XYZ file of C-alpha atoms in Angstrom:
479
model
C 93.554 126.279 26.827
C 91.319 127.009 29.796
C 93.338 129.100 32.221
C 90.548 129.060 34.789
C 89.351 125.524 34.240
C 89.333 122.593 36.598
C 92.204 121.094 34.635
C 94.333 123.879 35.999
C 92.727 125.125 39.198
C 90.271 124.126 41.921
C 86.581 125.024 42.008
C 87.376 127.877 44.385
C 90.207 130.353 44.787
C 92.808 128.601 46.963
C 93.574 131.280 49.534
C 95.559 129.007 51.791
C 98.048 127.035 49.740
C 101.476 125.823 50.613
C 104.029 125.933 47.822
C 101.190 126.692 45.376
C 99.648 123.275 45.903
C 96.550 122.015 47.588
C 95.840 118.386 48.172
C 92.774 116.276 47.679
C 92.536 113.288 49.919
C 92.565 109.853 48.285
C 89.067 108.961 47.175
C 87.298 105.823 46.085
C 83.562 105.940 45.684
C 82.438 102.824 47.491
C 78.889 101.552 47.659
C 78.436 103.331 50.987
C 79.683 106.591 49.493
C 77.206 106.280 46.642
C 74.505 105.956 49.272
C 75.940 109.038 50.973
C 75.826 110.887 47.653
C 72.145 110.061 47.373
C 71.681 111.332 50.911
C 73.529 114.534 49.957
C 71.203 114.960 47.009
C 68.123 114.596 49.157
C 69.294 116.888 51.930
C 71.576 119.508 50.352
C 70.351 123.056 50.833
C 70.725 123.939 47.171
C 68.477 126.959 47.433
C 71.008 128.546 49.792
C 73.854 127.760 47.399
C 71.986 129.403 44.530
C 71.084 132.430 46.589
C 74.706 132.933 47.616
C 75.833 132.944 44.015
C 73.510 133.049 41.038
C 74.573 131.079 38.019
C 75.522 133.244 35.067
C 76.692 132.724 31.537
C 78.967 135.513 30.372
C 77.096 138.806 30.047
C 73.571 137.438 30.168
C 71.264 137.749 33.128
C 71.540 135.305 36.019
C 70.023 131.980 35.137
C 66.620 131.380 36.589
C 66.428 128.301 38.734
C 62.678 128.159 39.036
C 60.934 125.095 37.755
C 60.697 124.731 34.017
C 57.312 124.229 32.357
C 58.626 120.852 31.276
C 58.845 119.665 34.869
C 56.429 119.599 37.793
C 58.279 117.990 40.645
C 59.443 114.605 39.448
C 56.695 114.145 36.912
C 57.272 115.128 33.284
C 54.644 116.470 30.954
C 53.268 114.027 28.436
C 54.838 115.627 25.356
C 58.311 115.054 26.714
C 57.741 111.327 26.992
C 57.783 111.091 23.223
C 61.263 112.493 22.814
C 63.591 110.145 20.881
C 66.125 108.273 22.944
C 68.546 107.420 20.179
C 71.849 109.247 19.895
C 75.386 108.792 18.728
C 77.008 106.371 21.108
C 80.645 106.227 20.050
C 81.665 109.848 20.352
C 83.602 110.270 22.466
C 87.322 119.925 31.481
C 87.046 122.274 33.887
C 85.206 125.288 37.305
C 85.341 128.946 37.958
C 82.591 131.408 38.644
C 83.802 133.909 36.047
C 83.441 133.394 32.291
C 86.428 131.444 31.052
C 88.668 132.870 28.360
C 89.523 130.190 25.853
C 92.724 130.200 23.870
C 92.851 129.041 20.297
C 95.056 126.080 19.619
C 97.745 127.481 17.429
C 101.372 127.032 16.354
C 103.940 128.976 18.293
C 107.195 130.544 17.188
C 109.824 128.230 15.786
C 107.147 126.227 13.934
C 106.175 124.462 17.173
C 102.498 123.787 17.740
C 100.883 123.348 21.116
C 97.441 121.829 21.360
C 97.140 122.532 25.081
C 99.176 124.482 27.624
C 100.480 122.560 30.643
C 97.321 121.839 32.581
C 98.578 119.776 35.484
C 101.898 120.357 37.218
C 102.281 118.557 40.520
C 104.643 116.496 42.586
C 102.043 113.749 42.507
C 102.824 110.157 43.298
C 100.496 107.971 41.210
C 97.936 106.245 43.349
C 95.153 104.206 41.819
C 92.848 104.936 44.719
C 93.146 108.691 44.296
C 90.206 110.292 42.516
C 91.979 113.350 41.168
C 95.584 114.476 41.655
C 96.520 117.829 43.169
C 96.387 120.844 40.869
C 97.996 124.237 40.544
C 97.219 127.235 38.413
C 98.486 127.343 34.826
C 99.751 130.210 32.691
C 97.609 131.917 30.099
C 98.758 131.515 26.486
C 97.929 134.242 23.990
C 96.197 132.979 20.820
C 98.127 133.087 17.547
C 97.116 132.487 13.972
C 97.409 129.055 12.380
C 98.567 128.791 8.782
C 96.144 126.927 6.529
C 97.323 125.031 3.432
C 97.337 126.738 0.046
C 94.517 125.920 -2.368
C 95.420 126.455 -6.023
C 92.793 124.262 -7.664
C 88.991 124.540 -7.506
C 88.379 121.388 -5.457
C 90.966 122.306 -2.814
C 89.509 125.809 -2.610
C 86.041 124.383 -2.032
C 87.331 122.156 0.770
C 89.194 125.011 2.419
C 86.242 127.407 2.193
C 83.934 124.799 3.703
C 86.388 124.255 6.537
C 86.797 127.946 7.302
C 83.030 128.430 7.389
C 82.077 125.363 9.395
C 84.955 124.806 11.815
C 84.159 125.255 15.498
C 84.795 128.815 16.649
C 86.305 129.939 19.913
C 82.904 131.349 20.880
C 81.351 127.900 20.396
C 83.948 126.311 22.649
C 83.497 128.982 25.301
C 79.771 128.244 25.493
C 80.454 124.573 26.119
C 83.155 125.327 28.642
C 80.924 127.698 30.593
C 78.172 125.089 30.745
C 80.686 122.455 31.853
C 81.935 124.755 34.596
C 78.453 125.322 36.000
C 77.542 121.646 35.806
C 80.708 120.583 37.573
C 79.884 122.863 40.486
C 76.435 121.312 40.705
C 77.612 117.712 40.381
C 80.207 118.271 43.094
C 77.310 118.753 45.492
C 76.675 115.035 44.962
C 80.255 113.851 44.419
C 82.619 116.425 45.948
C 85.851 114.927 44.561
C 84.558 114.377 41.016
C 85.747 116.221 37.917
C 83.869 116.901 34.693
C 85.889 116.810 31.453
C 84.941 118.175 28.052
C 85.967 115.535 25.505
C 85.353 114.444 21.926
C 85.085 116.665 18.863
C 84.587 119.829 20.929
C 88.177 119.575 22.118
C 90.032 117.242 19.742
C 90.352 119.788 16.930
C 87.774 118.240 14.607
C 84.634 120.004 15.846
C 82.196 121.988 13.730
C 79.870 124.816 14.693
C 77.054 122.291 15.103
C 79.024 119.723 17.117
C 77.364 118.439 20.268
C 79.251 118.502 23.555
C 80.581 115.318 25.139
C 81.267 115.258 28.877
C 83.031 112.653 30.977
C 82.363 112.639 34.722
C 85.382 111.137 36.491
C 84.612 109.962 40.004
C 87.775 107.865 40.404
C 90.699 106.707 38.310
C 89.728 103.073 38.644
C 87.377 101.463 36.104
C 83.682 101.794 36.856
C 81.188 99.033 36.167
C 79.053 100.622 33.450
C 76.065 98.319 34.070
C 75.793 98.997 37.799
C 77.941 101.790 39.246
C 77.753 104.137 36.260
C 73.998 103.719 35.929
C 73.487 104.415 39.611
C 75.657 107.541 39.501
C 73.914 108.793 36.364
C 70.534 108.125 37.945
C 71.451 110.530 40.726
C 72.798 113.083 38.237
C 69.682 112.779 36.080
C 67.448 113.229 39.110
C 69.462 116.296 40.118
C 69.095 117.774 36.628
C 65.344 117.175 36.551
C 64.507 118.522 39.990
C 67.112 121.183 40.653
C 68.442 122.485 37.334
C 65.380 122.672 35.114
C 65.854 126.433 34.903
C 68.743 126.042 32.471
C 68.754 122.378 31.474
C 66.006 120.823 29.410
C 65.135 117.377 28.139
C 67.485 115.376 30.398
C 67.225 111.707 29.442
C 68.965 108.741 31.036
C 69.897 106.290 28.285
C 70.785 102.820 29.505
C 73.163 101.770 26.737
C 76.371 99.710 26.942
C 78.008 102.937 28.068
C 75.070 104.702 29.751
C 74.729 108.459 29.323
C 72.565 111.369 30.311
C 71.531 113.436 27.284
C 70.386 116.993 27.818
C 70.240 120.442 26.245
C 71.624 123.625 27.728
C 68.963 126.322 27.321
C 71.419 129.214 27.251
C 73.945 127.949 24.675
C 71.389 125.669 22.906
C 74.068 122.952 22.835
C 73.158 119.280 23.161
C 75.337 117.304 25.572
C 76.049 113.634 26.302
C 77.430 112.893 29.780
C 79.059 109.573 30.682
C 80.787 108.292 33.814
C 84.461 107.285 33.871
C 84.712 106.469 30.169
C 88.294 107.661 30.528
C 89.472 106.286 27.184
C 87.544 109.217 25.727
C 89.823 111.621 27.595
C 92.939 109.844 26.338
C 91.863 109.679 22.705
C 90.730 113.319 22.783
C 94.299 114.429 23.361
C 95.749 111.901 20.906
C 93.435 113.151 18.151
C 94.132 116.733 19.155
C 97.825 116.142 18.597
C 97.183 114.651 15.156
C 94.829 117.525 14.306
C 97.534 120.161 14.723
C 100.475 118.068 13.562
C 99.930 118.904 9.878
C 97.792 121.697 8.458
C 95.921 119.557 5.925
C 94.480 117.184 8.510
C 91.639 119.282 9.945
C 90.171 120.540 6.629
C 90.250 117.014 5.205
C 88.563 115.482 8.245
C 85.838 118.126 8.281
C 84.868 117.718 4.641
C 84.804 113.915 5.008
C 82.565 114.126 8.076
C 80.220 116.460 6.158
C 80.236 114.096 3.178
C 79.468 111.050 5.334
C 76.697 112.864 7.183
C 75.106 114.001 3.906
C 75.031 110.409 2.648
C 73.699 109.092 5.982
C 76.673 106.886 6.817
C 77.799 108.874 9.884
C 75.524 107.771 12.699
C 76.490 104.891 14.964
C 73.031 104.868 16.559
C 71.633 103.869 13.148
C 74.200 101.205 12.380
C 76.716 103.246 10.388
C 80.059 104.881 11.189
C 80.619 107.094 14.222
C 82.486 110.360 13.774
C 85.309 108.909 15.852
C 85.676 105.947 13.484
C 85.660 108.276 10.471
C 88.435 110.408 11.969
C 90.529 107.303 12.648
C 89.954 106.161 9.056
C 91.189 109.517 7.716
C 94.274 109.466 9.954
C 95.004 105.893 8.907
C 94.779 106.817 5.227
C 97.207 109.714 5.709
C 99.603 107.335 7.468
C 99.558 104.731 4.692
C 100.369 106.934 1.704
C 103.599 106.073 -0.185
C 104.941 109.303 1.314
C 103.065 109.508 4.642
C 101.570 112.775 5.792
C 101.219 111.518 9.374
C 103.293 109.096 11.475
C 102.188 106.872 14.342
C 102.488 109.106 17.375
C 102.181 106.130 19.685
C 105.240 104.545 18.084
C 107.385 107.668 18.006
C 106.327 108.966 21.427
C 105.308 105.873 23.405
C 105.941 107.577 26.735
C 103.553 110.426 25.848
C 100.671 108.268 24.626
C 100.882 105.207 26.830
C 97.458 103.959 27.999
C 99.026 103.580 31.442
C 99.666 107.315 31.880
C 97.773 108.863 34.787
C 94.848 111.006 33.673
C 96.367 114.157 35.099
C 99.284 113.816 32.655
C 97.543 113.094 29.343
C 97.187 116.795 28.500
C 100.983 117.139 28.286
C 101.370 114.963 25.192
C 100.458 117.645 22.610
C 102.980 120.000 24.199
C 105.816 117.534 23.677
C 105.231 116.790 19.994
C 106.763 119.065 17.310
C 105.159 119.508 13.870
C 105.574 116.637 11.426
C 107.313 117.691 8.230
C 106.085 115.464 5.409
C 107.638 115.368 1.937
C 104.159 114.685 0.530
C 102.899 117.863 -1.157
C 99.494 116.583 -2.286
C 96.745 119.189 -2.231
C 93.459 118.810 -0.354
C 91.527 117.838 -3.493
C 93.910 114.994 -4.324
C 93.852 113.784 -0.720
C 90.044 113.676 -0.643
C 89.982 111.755 -3.909
C 92.672 109.401 -2.618
C 90.763 108.763 0.608
C 87.643 107.696 -1.295
C 89.668 105.519 -3.644
C 91.566 103.842 -0.792
C 88.445 102.600 0.962
C 86.579 101.912 -2.311
C 89.245 99.804 -4.028
C 92.354 99.175 -1.914
C 91.440 98.445 1.686
C 90.464 94.806 2.318
C 87.390 94.995 4.541
C 87.225 91.228 4.987
C 90.651 90.584 6.439
C 92.151 93.924 7.477
C 91.716 96.307 10.384
C 92.330 100.062 10.427
C 95.095 100.786 12.947
C 96.270 104.318 13.688
C 98.436 102.898 16.453
C 100.436 100.842 13.955
C 100.083 103.358 11.079
C 99.080 100.558 8.715
C 96.346 98.071 7.925
C 96.864 95.004 10.084
C 95.253 91.548 10.067
C 92.085 91.236 12.071
C 92.515 89.661 15.513
C 90.918 86.305 16.104
C 89.033 87.414 19.197
C 85.278 87.140 19.493
C 84.841 90.911 19.265
C 86.284 90.898 15.751
C 84.530 87.871 14.316
C 81.680 88.455 11.893
C 82.245 92.208 11.998
C 81.887 94.082 8.728
C 84.202 96.980 9.576
C 87.108 96.858 12.033
C 88.647 100.090 13.298
C 91.015 99.698 16.233
C 90.654 102.038 19.195
C 94.242 103.243 19.743
C 94.256 102.794 23.529
C 92.003 99.935 24.583
C 92.105 97.966 21.310
C 88.331 97.653 20.928
C 86.439 97.998 17.654
C 85.111 101.552 17.294
C 83.054 100.508 14.238
C 81.168 97.714 15.991
C 77.890 99.585 15.390
C 78.033 98.485 11.737
C 76.474 95.092 12.352
C 74.086 94.783 9.388
C 75.229 93.773 5.921
C 72.802 96.218 4.340
C 74.412 99.153 6.144
C 77.893 97.873 5.335
C 77.041 97.562 1.658
C 75.595 101.084 1.716
C 78.847 102.451 3.165
C 81.041 100.655 0.614
C 78.757 101.677 -2.229
C 78.947 105.325 -1.222
C 82.737 105.280 -1.172
C 82.799 103.806 -4.681
C 80.149 106.092 -6.188
C 81.628 109.235 -4.680
C 85.104 108.323 -5.875
C 83.912 107.918 -9.465
C 81.899 111.149 -9.402
C 84.664 113.230 -7.873
C 87.302 111.770 -10.178
C 85.260 112.730 -13.237
C 84.095 116.219 -12.204
C 86.683 117.459 -9.659
C 83.884 119.473 -8.080
C 82.930 119.031 -4.419
C 79.269 119.681 -5.267
C 79.216 116.405 -7.198
C 79.400 114.470 -3.900
C 78.384 117.091 -1.306
C 76.066 120.082 -1.858
C 78.341 122.759 -0.423
C 75.638 125.374 0.136
C 73.499 122.959 2.152
C 76.536 121.817 4.154
C 77.383 125.423 4.991
C 73.837 126.151 6.146
C 74.024 123.196 8.540
C 77.422 124.436 9.792
């Protein structure tokens, strides 16, 4: 996917390699090392680093690193203090100084689809204290066309046209990847062995042209205490953004949530980003969803139209007590798995070795490469599948006693654990088993979600016109 990214090569050209490998020493960021990182931040000669190589984005002029009007030293102007701090919380790679060429994710000859090329190939012995395994360069894969499903009826045509207009373009992904590359170089001044991964909808196949970017900063393969370690690391990153990178980053905000993040906007690409620390389940589920996305050609158009529908009806915002985009995607996949003639299987059941939560991070990218297309006997068109999705959650799924499980490819009884008690909607995270829909904690919001499923099902069943539940023109304008 990214032939020059950190997933396939180091942040510099390795001129002195042996057997095409270079090794990173085992790394654990201890408390003392975090102190050292803060010392590095305070004493690094960043002006010299910038003067040696100016930051650039593609063909535009070098990025100015002078102070932004929004910042004067460490003090922000008053109008920035009023910026909203809320954001989607359940959404859940890669450096080189030249603009990265991004391959489309496409099916190859022999009906085989690859979501990512081999990104890590090493003779690496797993070691939990190692921050990142050794890397070597990867081959470049030429993009090929992907075949979209046929649309013979009006409703299916509307869904397909919306998808083709609003799906994330290669140019959109390149902008995010270029920003990630620059940020990784900067963050490595604080944490030299860290790696910055692009995750979530930008990479899992379900992104739109307006999708934000989600970044995961991995400082070690061990879990990080999100209340203490992660907050401290993000405090340093936030301070670095505010004082050193205001020339091309604006509105950086440290949000102290359950999983703390730094939110910011890249001035060049105009993309909003959320950056977390060591939320590695987001890396794992990105590649699982990516495999599902390209397993069957009806999956991506269906997911996109459902996300647009949910957003239009204001039930797609975890920060406001409704469903996250991640939960919605899992709900769509689950529905496609539970049809009398399934369109999707459980990848974790069929390929347990490829999607095990115990797999080292440097191997998770290989899973999509090992999974062939799924040939379903179900020939339902996109319109029928959208109608069936609404009907399933409006009339068939038992919200009170059942849990959505993509891992099991069926609705399963709710666990008896405390996390699942008194929850209105239960959607199982495929790797760590948590509830991705825990944000829906008010009965009013739950009733609003159920009501919208029921109303939309009735309207669509009667009119068979997408405009009856989603104004297509307005959705297209939002991209």
